[in-house]
CSV table of C-alpha atoms and ligand atoms in Angstrom, one decimal:
chain,number,residue,atom,x,y,z
A,1,MET,CA,42.6,61.6,-23.7
A,2,PHE,CA,43.8,65.2,-22.9
A,3,GLN,CA,44.8,68.3,-24.9
A,4,PRO,CA,48.6,67.8,-25.3
A,5,ASP,CA,49.2,71.1,-23.6
A,6,LEU,CA,46.8,70.5,-20.6
A,7,LEU,CA,49.5,71.5,-18.1
A,8,LYS,CA,51.6,73.9,-20.1
A,9,GLY,CA,53.1,76.6,-17.9
A,10,LYS,CA,52.4,74.7,-14.7
A,11,ARG,CA,55.4,74.1,-12.3
A,12,ILE,CA,54.8,70.9,-10.3
A,13,LEU,CA,56.7,69.4,-7.4
A,14,VAL,CA,56.2,65.6,-7.0
A,15,THR,CA,57.6,64.4,-3.7
A,16,GLY,CA,59.0,60.9,-3.9
A,17,GLY,CA,58.9,61.4,-7.7
A,18,GLY,CA,62.1,59.3,-8.4
A,19,THR,CA,60.3,55.9,-8.3
A,20,GLY,CA,56.9,54.2,-8.6
A,21,LEU,CA,53.7,56.1,-8.9
A,22,GLY,CA,55.5,59.4,-8.3
A,23,ARG,CA,57.7,58.7,-11.4
A,24,SER,CA,54.6,57.8,-13.4
A,25,MET,CA,52.8,61.0,-12.5
A,26,ALA,CA,55.9,63.1,-13.2
A,27,HIS,CA,56.1,61.3,-16.6
A,28,ARG,CA,52.5,62.2,-17.5
A,29,TYR,CA,52.9,65.8,-16.3
A,30,LEU,CA,55.9,66.3,-18.5
A,31,GLU,CA,54.1,64.8,-21.5
A,32,LEU,CA,51.3,67.3,-20.9
A,33,GLY,CA,53.7,70.2,-21.0
A,34,ALA,CA,54.4,70.9,-17.3
A,35,ASN,CA,57.7,71.8,-15.8
A,36,VAL,CA,58.4,69.2,-13.1
A,37,VAL,CA,60.5,69.0,-10.0
A,38,ILE,CA,61.0,65.6,-8.2
A,39,CYS,CA,62.4,65.2,-4.7
A,40,GLY,CA,63.5,62.3,-2.6
A,41,ARG,CA,66.4,61.2,-0.3
A,42,ARG,CA,68.4,59.3,-2.9
A,43,GLU,CA,69.9,61.8,-5.3
A,44,ASP,CA,71.4,59.2,-7.6
A,45,VAL,CA,67.9,57.7,-8.1
A,46,LEU,CA,66.4,61.1,-8.8
A,47,LYS,CA,69.1,62.0,-11.3
A,48,GLN,CA,68.7,58.8,-13.2
A,49,THR,CA,64.9,59.1,-13.3
A,50,ALA,CA,65.1,62.7,-14.4
A,51,GLU,CA,67.5,61.8,-17.3
A,52,GLU,CA,65.2,59.0,-18.4
A,53,LEU,CA,62.0,61.1,-18.2
A,54,ALA,CA,63.6,64.0,-20.0
A,55,LYS,CA,64.6,61.6,-22.8
A,56,GLU,CA,61.2,59.9,-22.9
A,57,THR,CA,59.1,63.0,-22.9
A,58,GLY,CA,61.4,65.9,-24.1
A,59,GLY,CA,60.1,67.8,-21.0
A,60,GLU,CA,61.9,70.0,-18.5
A,61,ILE,CA,62.6,68.3,-15.2
A,62,GLU,CA,64.7,69.2,-12.1
A,63,THR,CA,65.7,67.3,-9.0
A,64,VAL,CA,66.2,68.3,-5.4
A,65,GLY,CA,67.5,66.0,-2.7
A,66,CYS,CA,65.3,66.4,0.4
A,67,ASP,CA,64.2,64.3,3.4
A,68,VAL,CA,60.6,65.6,3.9
A,69,ARG,CA,60.7,64.6,7.6
A,70,ILE,CA,63.1,67.5,8.2
A,71,PRO,CA,61.4,70.9,8.3
A,72,ASP,CA,64.6,72.9,7.5
A,73,ALA,CA,65.3,70.6,4.6
A,74,VAL,CA,61.8,71.2,3.2
A,75,GLU,CA,62.2,75.0,3.6
A,76,ALA,CA,65.6,74.9,1.8
A,77,MET,CA,64.0,72.8,-1.0
A,78,MET,CA,61.2,75.3,-1.5
A,79,ASP,CA,63.7,78.2,-1.4
A,80,LYS,CA,65.7,76.5,-4.2
A,81,ILE,CA,62.5,75.8,-6.2
A,82,TRP,CA,61.1,79.3,-5.7
A,83,ALA,CA,64.5,81.0,-6.6
A,84,LYS,CA,64.0,79.7,-10.2
A,85,ARG,CA,60.2,80.0,-10.4
A,86,PRO,CA,57.3,79.5,-7.9
A,87,LEU,CA,55.4,76.3,-7.9
A,88,ASP,CA,51.8,76.0,-9.1
A,89,ILE,CA,51.1,72.5,-7.9
A,90,LEU,CA,52.4,70.4,-5.0
A,91,VAL,CA,51.9,66.6,-5.1
A,92,ASN,CA,52.4,65.0,-1.7
A,93,ASN,CA,53.4,61.5,-2.8
A,94,ALA,CA,56.5,60.5,-0.7
A,95,ALA,CA,55.7,57.7,1.7
A,96,GLY,CA,57.0,54.8,3.8
A,97,GLN,CA,55.2,51.7,4.8
A,98,ILE,CA,55.9,48.8,7.3
A,99,LEU,CA,53.9,45.5,7.3
A,100,ALA,CA,54.0,44.3,10.9
A,101,GLN,CA,52.0,43.3,14.0
A,102,THR,CA,51.3,46.6,15.6
A,103,ASN,CA,52.0,45.4,19.1
A,104,LYS,CA,55.5,44.5,18.0
A,105,MET,CA,56.3,47.8,16.3
A,106,SER,CA,59.1,49.9,17.7
A,107,SER,CA,58.5,53.6,18.4
A,108,ARG,CA,61.2,54.3,15.7
A,109,ALA,CA,59.2,52.4,13.1
A,110,ILE,CA,56.0,54.3,14.0
A,111,ASP,CA,57.9,57.6,13.9
A,112,ALA,CA,59.5,56.8,10.6
A,113,VAL,CA,56.1,56.3,8.8
A,114,LEU,CA,54.4,59.2,10.6
A,115,GLY,CA,57.4,61.4,9.9
A,116,ILE,CA,57.4,60.8,6.1
A,117,VAL,CA,53.7,60.8,5.5
A,118,LEU,CA,52.0,63.0,8.1
A,119,HIS,CA,54.8,65.4,9.0
A,120,GLY,CA,56.4,65.5,5.6
A,121,SER,CA,53.1,66.2,3.8
A,122,ALA,CA,52.3,68.9,6.4
A,123,TYR,CA,55.7,70.6,6.1
A,124,CYS,CA,55.6,70.6,2.3
A,125,THR,CA,52.0,71.8,2.2
A,126,VAL,CA,52.6,74.7,4.7
A,127,ALA,CA,55.9,75.7,3.1
A,128,ALA,CA,54.2,76.0,-0.4
A,129,GLY,CA,51.0,77.5,0.9
A,130,ARG,CA,52.7,80.2,3.0
A,131,ARG,CA,54.7,81.3,0.0
A,132,TRP,CA,51.6,81.4,-2.2
A,133,ILE,CA,49.5,83.3,0.4
A,134,ASP,CA,52.3,85.8,1.2
A,135,ALA,CA,52.7,86.6,-2.5
A,136,GLY,CA,48.9,86.7,-3.0
A,137,GLU,CA,49.2,84.1,-5.7
A,138,ARG,CA,46.0,82.2,-6.7
A,139,ASN,CA,45.0,79.2,-8.8
A,140,LYS,CA,47.3,76.8,-6.9
A,141,VAL,CA,46.8,73.1,-6.0
A,142,VAL,CA,47.9,70.7,-3.3
A,143,MET,CA,47.1,67.1,-4.2
A,144,SER,CA,48.0,64.2,-1.8
A,145,ILE,CA,48.3,60.5,-2.5
A,146,LEU,CA,46.5,58.6,0.2
A,147,THR,CA,45.6,54.9,0.7
A,148,VAL,CA,42.3,53.1,1.1
A,149,SER,CA,43.3,52.6,4.8
A,150,SER,CA,43.0,56.3,5.3
A,151,LEU,CA,39.2,55.8,4.9
A,152,THR,CA,38.8,52.3,6.4
A,153,GLY,CA,41.8,51.7,8.6
A,154,ALA,CA,43.9,48.5,8.0
A,155,PRO,CA,45.4,45.9,10.2
A,156,PHE,CA,49.2,45.5,10.2
A,157,THR,CA,49.8,48.9,8.4
A,158,VAL,CA,48.5,51.0,11.3
A,159,PRO,CA,51.0,53.9,11.3
A,160,SER,CA,50.4,54.4,7.6
A,161,ALA,CA,46.6,54.3,8.0
A,162,MET,CA,46.9,56.9,10.8
A,163,ALA,CA,49.2,59.1,8.9
A,164,LYS,CA,47.2,59.0,5.6
A,165,ALA,CA,44.0,59.7,7.6
A,166,GLY,CA,45.8,62.8,9.0
A,167,VAL,CA,46.7,63.9,5.5
A,168,LEU,CA,43.0,63.5,4.5
A,169,ALA,CA,42.0,65.7,7.4
A,170,MET,CA,44.5,68.3,6.3
A,171,THR,CA,43.1,68.1,2.7
A,172,LYS,CA,39.5,68.7,4.0
A,173,SER,CA,40.5,71.4,6.5
A,174,LEU,CA,42.6,73.4,4.1
A,175,ALA,CA,40.0,73.2,1.4
A,176,VAL,CA,37.9,75.5,3.6
A,177,GLU,CA,40.8,77.6,5.1
A,178,TRP,CA,42.7,78.2,1.8
A,179,GLY,CA,39.9,77.9,-0.8
A,180,PRO,CA,39.0,81.6,-0.4
A,181,LYS,CA,42.8,82.4,-1.0
A,182,GLY,CA,42.7,80.6,-4.3
A,183,ILE,CA,44.4,77.4,-3.2
A,184,ARG,CA,42.5,74.2,-3.6
A,185,THR,CA,43.3,70.8,-2.1
A,186,CYS,CA,42.4,67.3,-3.2
A,187,ALA,CA,43.6,63.7,-2.9
A,188,ILE,CA,43.8,60.4,-4.7
A,189,VAL,CA,43.0,57.1,-2.9
A,190,PRO,CA,44.7,54.4,-4.9
A,191,GLY,CA,44.0,50.7,-4.6
A,192,PRO,CA,46.8,48.3,-5.6
A,193,PHE,CA,49.2,49.5,-8.3
A,194,PRO,CA,52.3,47.4,-8.6
A,195,THR,CA,55.5,49.3,-7.8
A,196,GLU,CA,58.8,47.9,-6.6
A,197,GLY,CA,58.5,49.9,-3.4
A,198,ALA,CA,54.9,48.9,-2.4
A,199,TRP,CA,55.3,45.3,-3.6
A,200,SER,CA,58.6,44.7,-1.7
A,201,ARG,CA,57.0,46.0,1.5
A,202,LEU,CA,53.5,44.7,1.3
A,203,MET,CA,53.7,41.6,-0.9
A,204,PRO,CA,56.4,39.4,0.7
A,205,LYS,CA,56.6,36.0,-1.0
A,206,GLU,CA,55.1,34.4,2.1
A,207,ARG,CA,51.8,36.1,1.2
A,208,GLY,CA,51.7,33.9,-2.0
A,209,GLY,CA,51.8,36.6,-4.6
A,210,GLN,CA,49.0,38.9,-5.8
A,211,ASP,CA,46.5,36.3,-7.0
A,212,GLU,CA,44.5,36.2,-3.8
A,213,MET,CA,44.3,40.0,-3.7
A,214,ILE,CA,43.1,40.1,-7.3
A,215,LYS,CA,40.1,38.0,-6.3
A,216,ALA,CA,39.1,40.8,-3.9
A,217,ILE,CA,39.0,43.4,-6.7
A,218,PRO,CA,35.8,43.6,-8.8
A,219,MET,CA,37.7,44.5,-11.9
A,220,ARG,CA,39.8,41.3,-11.3
A,221,ARG,CA,43.1,43.1,-11.9
A,222,VAL,CA,45.5,45.6,-10.4
A,223,GLY,CA,45.7,49.2,-11.5
A,224,GLU,CA,47.8,50.4,-14.4
A,225,HIS,CA,50.1,53.4,-13.7
A,226,ILE,CA,48.7,55.4,-16.6
A,227,GLU,CA,45.2,55.1,-15.1
A,228,LEU,CA,46.4,56.8,-11.9
A,229,ALA,CA,48.6,59.3,-13.8
A,230,ASN,CA,45.6,60.4,-15.9
A,231,LEU,CA,43.5,61.0,-12.9
A,232,ALA,CA,46.4,62.8,-11.3
A,233,ALA,CA,46.7,65.0,-14.4
A,234,PHE,CA,43.0,65.9,-14.5
A,235,LEU,CA,42.8,66.7,-10.7
A,236,VAL,CA,45.6,69.2,-10.8
A,237,SER,CA,44.5,70.8,-14.1
A,238,ASP,CA,42.3,73.9,-14.4
A,239,GLY,CA,39.6,71.6,-15.7
A,240,ALA,CA,39.1,70.4,-12.1
A,241,ALA,CA,39.1,73.9,-10.6
A,242,TYR,CA,35.8,73.2,-8.7
A,243,ILE,CA,37.0,70.0,-7.0
A,244,ASN,CA,38.1,71.1,-3.6
A,245,GLY,CA,38.6,69.0,-0.5
A,246,ASP,CA,37.7,65.7,-2.0
A,247,ALA,CA,39.5,62.4,-2.2
A,248,ILE,CA,38.9,60.3,-5.3
A,249,VAL,CA,39.1,56.5,-5.0
A,250,ILE,CA,40.7,54.6,-7.9
A,251,ASP,CA,40.8,50.9,-6.9
A,252,GLY,CA,38.7,48.9,-9.3
A,253,GLY,CA,35.9,48.8,-6.7
A,254,LYS,CA,38.1,46.9,-4.2
A,255,MET,CA,37.0,49.0,-1.2
A,256,LEU,CA,33.4,48.2,-1.9
A,257,GLN,CA,33.8,44.4,-2.4
A,258,SER,CA,34.4,43.9,1.3
A,259,GLY,CA,30.8,45.2,1.6
A,260,GLY,CA,27.6,43.2,1.5
A,261,GLY,CA,26.5,44.4,4.9
A,262,GLY,CA,26.1,42.1,7.9
A,263,ALA,CA,25.1,39.3,5.6
A,264,ASN,CA,28.5,39.5,3.8
A,265,THR,CA,26.9,38.9,0.4
A,266,SER,CA,30.2,39.6,-1.3
A,267,ALA,CA,31.4,36.2,-0.1
A,268,MET,CA,28.8,34.7,-2.6
A,269,LEU,CA,30.5,36.1,-5.7
A,270,ASP,CA,31.9,32.7,-6.7
A,271,TRP,CA,28.6,30.8,-6.3
A,272,THR,CA,27.5,28.6,-9.2
A,273,ASP,CA,24.0,28.8,-10.7
A,274,ASP,CA,23.2,25.5,-9.0
A,275,GLN,CA,23.9,27.1,-5.6
A,276,TRP,CA,21.7,30.1,-6.4
A,277,GLU,CA,19.0,27.8,-7.7
A,278,ALA,CA,19.1,25.8,-4.4
A,279,ILE,CA,18.3,28.9,-2.3
A,280,ARG,CA,15.6,30.3,-4.7
A,281,PRO,CA,12.3,30.6,-3.0
A,282,LYS,CA,10.0,27.8,-4.4
A,283,LYS,CA,6.5,28.6,-5.6
A,284,LYS,CA,3.9,27.1,-3.4
A,285,SER,CA,1.7,24.6,-5.4
A,286,GLY,CA,-2.1,24.7,-5.1
A,287,PRO,CA,-4.5,27.7,-4.9
B,1,LIG,P1,57.7,54.0,-3.8
B,1,LIG,O1,58.1,53.7,-5.2
B,1,LIG,O2,58.4,53.3,-2.7
B,1,LIG,O3,57.7,55.6,-3.6
B,1,LIG,C1,57.9,56.2,-2.4
B,1,LIG,C2,58.8,57.4,-2.7
B,1,LIG,O4,58.9,58.2,-1.5
B,1,LIG,C3,60.3,57.0,-3.1
B,1,LIG,O5,60.6,57.6,-4.3
B,1,LIG,C4,61.1,57.5,-1.9
B,1,LIG,O6,62.4,57.9,-2.3
B,1,LIG,C5,60.3,58.6,-1.4
B,1,LIG,N1,60.5,58.9,0.0
B,1,LIG,C6,60.4,58.0,1.1
B,1,LIG,N2,60.8,58.6,2.2
B,1,LIG,C7,61.1,59.9,1.9
B,1,LIG,C8,61.5,61.0,2.7
B,1,LIG,N3,61.7,60.9,4.0
B,1,LIG,N4,61.7,62.2,2.0
B,1,LIG,C9,61.5,62.3,0.7
B,1,LIG,N5,61.1,61.3,-0.1
B,1,LIG,C10,60.9,60.1,0.5
B,1,LIG,O7,56.1,53.6,-3.6
B,1,LIG,P2,54.8,53.8,-4.5
B,1,LIG,O8,54.1,52.5,-4.5
B,1,LIG,O9,55.1,54.5,-5.8
B,1,LIG,O10,54.0,54.8,-3.5
B,1,LIG,C11,53.8,56.2,-4.0
B,1,LIG,C12,52.6,56.7,-3.2
B,1,LIG,O11,51.4,56.0,-3.5
B,1,LIG,C13,52.7,56.6,-1.7
B,1,LIG,O12,52.1,57.8,-1.1
B,1,LIG,C14,51.9,55.4,-1.3
B,1,LIG,O13,51.4,55.4,0.0
B,1,LIG,C15,50.8,55.5,-2.3
B,1,LIG,N6,50.0,54.3,-2.6
B,1,LIG,C16,50.6,53.3,-3.4
B,1,LIG,C17,49.9,52.2,-3.6
B,1,LIG,C18,50.4,51.1,-4.5
B,1,LIG,O14,49.8,50.1,-4.6
B,1,LIG,N7,51.6,51.2,-5.1
B,1,LIG,C19,48.6,52.0,-3.1
B,1,LIG,C20,48.1,53.0,-2.3
B,1,LIG,C21,48.8,54.2,-2.1
B,1,LIG,P3,63.7,57.9,-1.4
B,1,LIG,O15,63.7,56.5,-0.7
B,1,LIG,O16,64.8,58.1,-2.3
B,1,LIG,O17,63.6,59.0,-0.4
């Protein structure tokens, strides 16, 4: 799909790159010739992932233990990364998520999600952007991984929706503020992509598995990691150099299926031909 050296010479940090979609993006970046750094809180997980990815791709990968909620920890991580070689691309992917009734959420739970997603993405973005701007470096990219709830809102995952909407606002704001300085921002809005992290938090067995959800996706399936990883590779590549401030949805059309306007015509997707025939306007007989 891409030139094998699409990302050659690029140094990329993927936050939360030890697991799930972050791991899959890191894998694709390595395959395409990038030098990759992954961070997260669990250093054992990072080390194991890095070993596996190095073996699978033959690429160069480093790990840094970091809790992105802590500004000093983020600065220390960036110092460590820059000491070897400055980054070219930051991918804000680390996230936390809680499925709960909002009126029963503790302030600690709300802070935890806002801390990782909203504050963590801001700390990482500012730490990288300040270093690029101070050094006068151009052709840099910040890409953030959002959620559909950042565009539509979502019940029972309210702190995440709030935090991701904030990261979208950051993406759009910095596109204008930093664009002239040679730093572009963009985002991916994924629909459902099975990962251990997301499924354990959002798909408890009481919800009856993913079958119901799949009915709400026009493509009638969940996403494959390689599909998201390929989009993530294109968006950070020089080929996407004119995409600035936008968020690309990759959800099989799920966000749109809840459409159908006030008449909720999406609810008629399973209608039989007989049902359609029954409501077809009948031709009047006679002249
Ligand atoms: P995941 O495997 O649970 O990934 C989350 C990662 O974030 C983990 O590696 C975790 O590592 C890291 N992390 C959490 N708190 C952190 C902190 N304070 N500091 C640094 N790292 C932290 O889940 P995923 O499904 O791959 O999600 C990846 C991204 O895709 C997220 O932004 C998520 O919102 C987005 N997304 C996913 C889906 C989906 O269907 N999977 C849909 C829409 C959007 P540690 O625990 O070791 O820190």
